[in-house]
Short mmCIF file of C-alpha atoms in Angstrom, two decimals:
data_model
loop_
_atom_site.label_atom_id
_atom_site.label_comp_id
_atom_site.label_asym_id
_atom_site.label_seq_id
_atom_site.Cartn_x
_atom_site.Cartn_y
_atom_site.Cartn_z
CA UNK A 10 -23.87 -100.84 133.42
CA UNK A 11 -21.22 -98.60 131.72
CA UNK A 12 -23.10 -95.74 129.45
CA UNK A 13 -23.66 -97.59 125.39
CA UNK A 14 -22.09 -94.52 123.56
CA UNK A 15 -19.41 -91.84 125.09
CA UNK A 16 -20.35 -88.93 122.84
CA UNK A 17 -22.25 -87.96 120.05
CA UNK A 18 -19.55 -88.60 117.73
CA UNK A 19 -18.68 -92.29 118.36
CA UNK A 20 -20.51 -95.22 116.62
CA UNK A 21 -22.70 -96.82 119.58
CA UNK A 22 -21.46 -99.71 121.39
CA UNK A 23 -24.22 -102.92 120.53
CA UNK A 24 -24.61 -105.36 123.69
CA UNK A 25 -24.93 -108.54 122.66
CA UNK A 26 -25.28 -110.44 126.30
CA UNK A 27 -28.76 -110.85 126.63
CA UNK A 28 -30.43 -114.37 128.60
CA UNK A 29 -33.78 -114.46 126.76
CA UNK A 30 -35.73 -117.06 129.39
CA UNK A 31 -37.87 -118.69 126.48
CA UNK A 32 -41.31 -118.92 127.95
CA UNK A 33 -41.21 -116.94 131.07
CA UNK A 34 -42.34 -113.78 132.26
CA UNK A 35 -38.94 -111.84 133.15
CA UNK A 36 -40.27 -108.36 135.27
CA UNK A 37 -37.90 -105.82 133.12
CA UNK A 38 -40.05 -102.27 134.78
CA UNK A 39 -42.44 -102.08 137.26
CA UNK A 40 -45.51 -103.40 135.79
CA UNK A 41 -43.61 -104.34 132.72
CA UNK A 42 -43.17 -108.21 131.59
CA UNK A 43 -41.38 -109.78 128.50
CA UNK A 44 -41.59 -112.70 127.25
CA UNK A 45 -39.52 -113.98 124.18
CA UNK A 46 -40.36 -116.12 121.32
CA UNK A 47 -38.01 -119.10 120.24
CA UNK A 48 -37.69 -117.83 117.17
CA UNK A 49 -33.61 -116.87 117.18
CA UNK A 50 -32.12 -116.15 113.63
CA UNK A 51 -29.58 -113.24 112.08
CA UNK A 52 -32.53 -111.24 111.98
CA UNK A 53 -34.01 -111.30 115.17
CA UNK A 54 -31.07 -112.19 117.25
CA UNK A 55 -32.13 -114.53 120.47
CA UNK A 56 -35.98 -114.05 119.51
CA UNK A 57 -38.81 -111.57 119.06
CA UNK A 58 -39.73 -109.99 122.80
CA UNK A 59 -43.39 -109.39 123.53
CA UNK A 60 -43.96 -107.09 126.75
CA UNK A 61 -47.12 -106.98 128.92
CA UNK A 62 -48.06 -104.02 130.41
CA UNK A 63 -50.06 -103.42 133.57
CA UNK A 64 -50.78 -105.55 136.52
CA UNK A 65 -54.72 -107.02 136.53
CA UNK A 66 -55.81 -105.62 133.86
CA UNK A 67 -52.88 -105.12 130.77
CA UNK A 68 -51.63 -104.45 127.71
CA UNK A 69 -49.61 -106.86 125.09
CA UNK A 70 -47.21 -105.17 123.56
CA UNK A 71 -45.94 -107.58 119.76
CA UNK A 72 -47.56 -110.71 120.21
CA UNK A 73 -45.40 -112.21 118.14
CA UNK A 74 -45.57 -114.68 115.40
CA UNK A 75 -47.82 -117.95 115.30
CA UNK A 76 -45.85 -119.97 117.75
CA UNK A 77 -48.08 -122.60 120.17
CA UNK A 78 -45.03 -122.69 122.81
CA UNK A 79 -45.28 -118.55 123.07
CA UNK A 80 -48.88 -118.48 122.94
CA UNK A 81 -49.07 -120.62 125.99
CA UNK A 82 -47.00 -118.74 127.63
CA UNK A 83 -48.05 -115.71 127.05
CA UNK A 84 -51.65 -117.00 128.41
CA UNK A 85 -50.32 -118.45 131.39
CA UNK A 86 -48.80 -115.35 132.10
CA UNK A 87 -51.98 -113.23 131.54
CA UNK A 88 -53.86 -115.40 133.81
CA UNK A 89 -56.53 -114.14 135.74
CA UNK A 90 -55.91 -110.78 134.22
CA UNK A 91 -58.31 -108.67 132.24
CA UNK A 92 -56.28 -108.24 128.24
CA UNK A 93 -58.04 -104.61 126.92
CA UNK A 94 -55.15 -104.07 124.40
CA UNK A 95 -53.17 -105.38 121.87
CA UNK A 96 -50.57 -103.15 120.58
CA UNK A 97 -48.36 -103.42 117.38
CA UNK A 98 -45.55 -102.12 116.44
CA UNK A 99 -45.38 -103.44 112.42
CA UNK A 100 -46.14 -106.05 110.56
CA UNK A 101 -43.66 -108.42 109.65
CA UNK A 102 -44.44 -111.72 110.79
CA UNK A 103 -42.27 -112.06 113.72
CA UNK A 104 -44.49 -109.25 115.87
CA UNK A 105 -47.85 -108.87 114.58
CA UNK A 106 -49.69 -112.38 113.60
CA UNK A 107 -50.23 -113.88 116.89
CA UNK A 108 -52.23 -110.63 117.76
CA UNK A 109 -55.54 -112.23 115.46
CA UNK A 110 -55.70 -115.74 117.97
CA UNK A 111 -54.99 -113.15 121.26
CA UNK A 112 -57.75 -111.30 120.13
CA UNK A 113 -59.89 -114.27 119.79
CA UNK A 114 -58.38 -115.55 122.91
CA UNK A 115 -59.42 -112.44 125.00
CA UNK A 116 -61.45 -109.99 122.75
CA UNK A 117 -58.90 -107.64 123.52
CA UNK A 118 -58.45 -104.14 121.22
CA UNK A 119 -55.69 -104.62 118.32
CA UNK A 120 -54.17 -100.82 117.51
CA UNK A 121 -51.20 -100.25 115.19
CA UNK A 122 -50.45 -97.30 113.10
CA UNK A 123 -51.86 -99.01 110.32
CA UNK A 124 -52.21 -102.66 108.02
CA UNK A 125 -48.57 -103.31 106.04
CA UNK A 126 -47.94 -101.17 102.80
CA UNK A 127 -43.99 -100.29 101.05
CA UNK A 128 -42.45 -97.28 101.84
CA UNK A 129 -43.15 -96.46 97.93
CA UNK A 130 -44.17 -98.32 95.17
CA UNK A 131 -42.00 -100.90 93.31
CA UNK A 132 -40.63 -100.03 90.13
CA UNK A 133 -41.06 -101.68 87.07
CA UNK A 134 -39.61 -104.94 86.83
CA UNK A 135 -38.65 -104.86 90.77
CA UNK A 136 -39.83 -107.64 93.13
CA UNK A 137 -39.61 -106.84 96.82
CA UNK A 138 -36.79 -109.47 98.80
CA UNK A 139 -38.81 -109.40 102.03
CA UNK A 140 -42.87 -110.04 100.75
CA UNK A 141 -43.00 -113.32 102.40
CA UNK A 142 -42.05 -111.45 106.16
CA UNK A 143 -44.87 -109.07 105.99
CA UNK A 144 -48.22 -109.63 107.35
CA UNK A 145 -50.31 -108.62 104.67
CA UNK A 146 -53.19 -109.93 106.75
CA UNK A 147 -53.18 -107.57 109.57
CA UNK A 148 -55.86 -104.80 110.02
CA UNK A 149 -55.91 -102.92 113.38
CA UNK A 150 -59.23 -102.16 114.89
CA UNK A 151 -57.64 -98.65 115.41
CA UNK A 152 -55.54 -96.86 113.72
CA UNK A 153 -52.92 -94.63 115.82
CA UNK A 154 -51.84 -90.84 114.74
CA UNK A 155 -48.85 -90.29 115.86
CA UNK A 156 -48.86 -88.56 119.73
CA UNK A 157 -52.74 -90.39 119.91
CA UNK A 158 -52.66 -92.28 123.40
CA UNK A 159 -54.31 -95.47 124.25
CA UNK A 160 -55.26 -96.28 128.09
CA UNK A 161 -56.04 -98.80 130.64
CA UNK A 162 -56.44 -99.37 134.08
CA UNK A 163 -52.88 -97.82 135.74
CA UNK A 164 -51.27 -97.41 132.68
CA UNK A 165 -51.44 -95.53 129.18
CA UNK A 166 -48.81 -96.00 126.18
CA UNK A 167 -48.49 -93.22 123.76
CA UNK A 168 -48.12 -93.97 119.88
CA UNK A 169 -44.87 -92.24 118.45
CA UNK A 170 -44.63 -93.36 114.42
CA UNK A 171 -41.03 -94.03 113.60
CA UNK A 172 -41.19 -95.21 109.96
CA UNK A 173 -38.02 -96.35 108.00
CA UNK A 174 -37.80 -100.20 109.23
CA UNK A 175 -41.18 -100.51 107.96
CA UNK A 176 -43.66 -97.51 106.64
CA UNK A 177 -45.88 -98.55 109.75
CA UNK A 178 -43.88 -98.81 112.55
CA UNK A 179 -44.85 -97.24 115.56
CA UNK A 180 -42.75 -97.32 119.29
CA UNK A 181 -44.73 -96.92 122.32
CA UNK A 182 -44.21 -94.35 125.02
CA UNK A 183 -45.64 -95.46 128.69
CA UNK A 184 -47.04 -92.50 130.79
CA UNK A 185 -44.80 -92.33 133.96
CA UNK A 186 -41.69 -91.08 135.56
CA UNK A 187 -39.39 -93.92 134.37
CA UNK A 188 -39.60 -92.92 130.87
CA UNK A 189 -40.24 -96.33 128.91
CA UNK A 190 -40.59 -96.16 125.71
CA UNK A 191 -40.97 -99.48 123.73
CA UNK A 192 -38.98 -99.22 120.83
CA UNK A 193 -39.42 -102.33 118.55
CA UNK A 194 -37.45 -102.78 115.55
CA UNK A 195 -36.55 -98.66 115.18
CA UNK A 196 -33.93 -98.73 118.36
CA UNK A 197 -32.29 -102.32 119.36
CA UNK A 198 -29.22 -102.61 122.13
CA UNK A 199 -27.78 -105.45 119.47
CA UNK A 200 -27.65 -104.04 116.05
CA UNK A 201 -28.45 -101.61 113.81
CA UNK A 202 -32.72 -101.79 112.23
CA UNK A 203 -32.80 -103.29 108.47
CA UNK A 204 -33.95 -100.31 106.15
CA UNK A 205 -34.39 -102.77 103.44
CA UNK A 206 -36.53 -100.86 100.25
CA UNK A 207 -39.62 -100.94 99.13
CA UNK A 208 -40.52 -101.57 102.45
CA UNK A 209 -38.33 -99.29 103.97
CA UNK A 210 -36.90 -96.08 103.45
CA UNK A 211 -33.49 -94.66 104.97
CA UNK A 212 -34.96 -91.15 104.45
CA UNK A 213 -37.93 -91.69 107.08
CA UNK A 214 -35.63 -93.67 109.12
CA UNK A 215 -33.10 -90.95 110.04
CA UNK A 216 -35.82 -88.74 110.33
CA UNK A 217 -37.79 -91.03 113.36
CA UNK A 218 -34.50 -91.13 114.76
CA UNK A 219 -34.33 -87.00 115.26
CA UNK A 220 -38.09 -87.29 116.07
CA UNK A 221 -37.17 -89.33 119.42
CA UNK A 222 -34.08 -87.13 119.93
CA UNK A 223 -36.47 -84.46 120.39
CA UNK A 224 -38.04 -86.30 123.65
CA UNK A 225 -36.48 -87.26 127.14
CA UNK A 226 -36.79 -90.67 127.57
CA UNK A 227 -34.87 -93.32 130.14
CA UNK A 228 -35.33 -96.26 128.60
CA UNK A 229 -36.30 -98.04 125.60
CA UNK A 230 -37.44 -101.53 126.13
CA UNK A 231 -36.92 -103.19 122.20
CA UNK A 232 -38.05 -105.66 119.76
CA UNK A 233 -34.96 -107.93 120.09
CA UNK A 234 -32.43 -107.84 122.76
CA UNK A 235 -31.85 -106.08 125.70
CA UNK A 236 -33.01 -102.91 127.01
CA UNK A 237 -31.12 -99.57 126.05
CA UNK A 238 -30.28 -97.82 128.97
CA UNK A 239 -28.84 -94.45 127.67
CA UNK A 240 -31.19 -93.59 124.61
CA UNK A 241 -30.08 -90.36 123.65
CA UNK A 242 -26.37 -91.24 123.33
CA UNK A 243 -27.38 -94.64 121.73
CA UNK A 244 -29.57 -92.73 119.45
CA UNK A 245 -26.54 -90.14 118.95
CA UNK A 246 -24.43 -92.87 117.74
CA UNK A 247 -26.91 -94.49 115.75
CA UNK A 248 -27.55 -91.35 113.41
CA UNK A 249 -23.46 -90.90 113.63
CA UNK A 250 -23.14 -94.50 112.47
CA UNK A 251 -25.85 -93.97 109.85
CA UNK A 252 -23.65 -90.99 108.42
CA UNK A 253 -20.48 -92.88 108.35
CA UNK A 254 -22.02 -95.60 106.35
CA UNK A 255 -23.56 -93.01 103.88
CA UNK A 256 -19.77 -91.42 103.77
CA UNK A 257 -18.25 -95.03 103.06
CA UNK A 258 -21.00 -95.70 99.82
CA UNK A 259 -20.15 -92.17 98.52
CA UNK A 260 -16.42 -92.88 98.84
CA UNK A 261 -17.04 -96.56 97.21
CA UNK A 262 -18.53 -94.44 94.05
CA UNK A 263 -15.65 -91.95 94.29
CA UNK A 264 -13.63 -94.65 94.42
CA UNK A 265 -15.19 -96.27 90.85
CA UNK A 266 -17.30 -98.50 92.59
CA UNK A 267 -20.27 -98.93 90.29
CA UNK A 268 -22.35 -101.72 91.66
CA UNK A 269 -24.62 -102.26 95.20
CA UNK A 270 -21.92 -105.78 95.34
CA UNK A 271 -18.84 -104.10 95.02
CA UNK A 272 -19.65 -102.05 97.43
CA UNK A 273 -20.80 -104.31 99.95
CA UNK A 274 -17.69 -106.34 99.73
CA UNK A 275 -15.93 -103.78 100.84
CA UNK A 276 -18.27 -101.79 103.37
CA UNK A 277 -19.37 -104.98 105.30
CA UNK A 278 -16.18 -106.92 105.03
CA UNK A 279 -16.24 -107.83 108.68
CA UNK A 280 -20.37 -108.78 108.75
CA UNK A 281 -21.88 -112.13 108.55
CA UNK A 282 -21.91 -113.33 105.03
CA UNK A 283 -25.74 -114.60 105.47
CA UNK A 284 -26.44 -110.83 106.19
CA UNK A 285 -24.76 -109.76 102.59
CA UNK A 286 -28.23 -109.41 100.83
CA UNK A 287 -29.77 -107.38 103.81
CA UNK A 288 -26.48 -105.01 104.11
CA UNK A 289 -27.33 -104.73 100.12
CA UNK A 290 -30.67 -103.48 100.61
CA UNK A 291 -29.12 -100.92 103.47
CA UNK A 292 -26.88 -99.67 100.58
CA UNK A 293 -29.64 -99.56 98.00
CA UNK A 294 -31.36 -97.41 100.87
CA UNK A 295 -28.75 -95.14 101.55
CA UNK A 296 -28.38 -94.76 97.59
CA UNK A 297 -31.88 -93.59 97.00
CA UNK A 298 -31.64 -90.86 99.90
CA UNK A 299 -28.47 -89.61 98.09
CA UNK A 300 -30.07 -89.83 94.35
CA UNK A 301 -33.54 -88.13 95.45
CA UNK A 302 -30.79 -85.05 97.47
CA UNK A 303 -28.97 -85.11 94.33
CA UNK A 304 -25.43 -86.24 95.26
CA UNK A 305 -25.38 -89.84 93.51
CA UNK A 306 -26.88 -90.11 89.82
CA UNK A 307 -28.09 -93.79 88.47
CA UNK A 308 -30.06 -94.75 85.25
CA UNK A 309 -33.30 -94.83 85.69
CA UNK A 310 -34.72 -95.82 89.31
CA UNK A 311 -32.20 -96.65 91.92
CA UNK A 312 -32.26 -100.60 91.73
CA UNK A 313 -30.08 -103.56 93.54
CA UNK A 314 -28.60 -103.86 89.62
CA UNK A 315 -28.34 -100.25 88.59
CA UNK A 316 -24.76 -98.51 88.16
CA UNK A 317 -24.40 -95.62 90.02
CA UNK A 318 -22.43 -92.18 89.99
CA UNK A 319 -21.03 -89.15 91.48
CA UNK A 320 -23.34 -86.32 90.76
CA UNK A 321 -21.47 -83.66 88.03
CA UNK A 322 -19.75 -80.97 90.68
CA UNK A 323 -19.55 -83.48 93.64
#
């Protein structure tokens, strides 16, 4: 497979070819499963993957949402195995719900960074476009610091908290020389993460993305889609693609673009119109990072409605 991104200065390049094998176990590491939910949509692409982790006795890595077909198969795969963890990665309801009737299935361990809570608080007058998705129900029996390492019989995954999808999202490192790191929602092969406020916050999310630059990892193994092969250049060109959309909304302002729609008319011409309100929210995200640095001024809050622009001297 040809390297996802050339150079740090290129965009990456998102592969879309992935077979997702509803219902079986597909061996994607040594002692690494998936499995992937039927649950295919703009948002999740060809389903949400839960991983196992281990050989007799394991971990299950997402769960997954309340679906009977996945639960099945997920317990016909962990058959005759020992289940001693249940591991999280956030809490909207296409990972984490399923994780309560495993428990109860296999009184198996449920740790997460923590239960589901905004990025900040909503301002006055704001609703938030994604409550019914999170899983307000969800409590971990522990809670995970970031670096704190959870273990099991031949295997131990280390918690590394990458906010900005969600304030709560955590990937998971495995201990061993092939470098896995289970990257959920923060890092996909397909498409960029939704950083969709008050959930989520572009800020933290650029900042998890320079916090796994810092390691040396081989492969990421994500929430959706295929694996990543090359995860520092596809990291690289995520933070490069990142910037270039945060140029394009300052140059829609420049430009006398006043509202979050204009500009989204223009800077995601070419997406999915069922992916317009999201691809608002990214642009409401990028707009609060550049009123809190001081570069883009707005009345009030920053707000899906609010008019918004260039700072004085910019």
């Amino acid at each position: 497979m040809t390297p996802a991104v050339r150079d740090e200065d290129e965009s990456p390049h998102f592969e879309r070819d992935f077979r997702p094998a509803y219902g079986d176990a597909v061996a994607v590491a040594p002692g690494v499963q998936r499995i992937t939910v039927n649950n295919p949509s703009p948002f999740t692409f060809h389903g949400t993957n839960s991983y196992i982790v281990g050989n007799r006795s394991v971990a299950v890595i997402d769960p997954g949402p309340e679906d009977e077909a996945h639960f099945r198969a997920l317990m016909a795969a962990l058959a005759g195995r020992e289940v001693t963890h249940i591991a999280v990665s956030h809490t909207h309801r296409d990972h984490s719900p399923l994780a309560r009737r495993l428990k109860a299935e296999t009184g198996a361990i449920i740790v997460a960074e923590g239960p589901h809570r905004a990025a900040r608080p909503l301002h006055a007058g704001e609703s938030n476009p994604f409550a019914e998705s999170a899983d307000i129900d969800f409590v971990p029996d522990i809670a995970l610091a970031h670096g704190e390492r959870v273990e099991g019989d031949g295997w131990a995954l280390t918690a590394l908290l990458t906010p900005g999808h969600t304030a709560n999202h955590a990937a998971f490192a495995l201990d061993g020389p092939e470098g896995i790191v289970f990257s959920a929602d923060h890092v996909m092969a397909w498409a960029t993460s939704i950083v969709a406020p008050p959930d989520g916050a572009m800020a933290d999310y650029m900042a998890s993305l320079e916090r796994l630059l810092e390691r040396d990892d081989r492969l990421y193994l994500p929430g959706h889609g295929g694996p990543v092969t090359e995860p520092a250049a596809f990291l690289r060109g995520l933070r490069t693609h990142r910037r270039m959309r945060e140029r394009a909304v300052r140059e829609r302002i420049r430009a006398g673009d006043r509202l979050i729609a204009d500009m989204v008319k223009v800077i995601y011409r070419e997406t999915d119109p069922r992916l317009h309100g999201a691809a608002a929210l990214s642009v409401l995200a990028h707009l609060e990072d550049l009123v809190a640095r001081g570069e883009v001024v707005t009345d009030g809050a920053p707000s899906l409605s609010g008019l918004y622009f260039p700072a004085p001297g910019l």
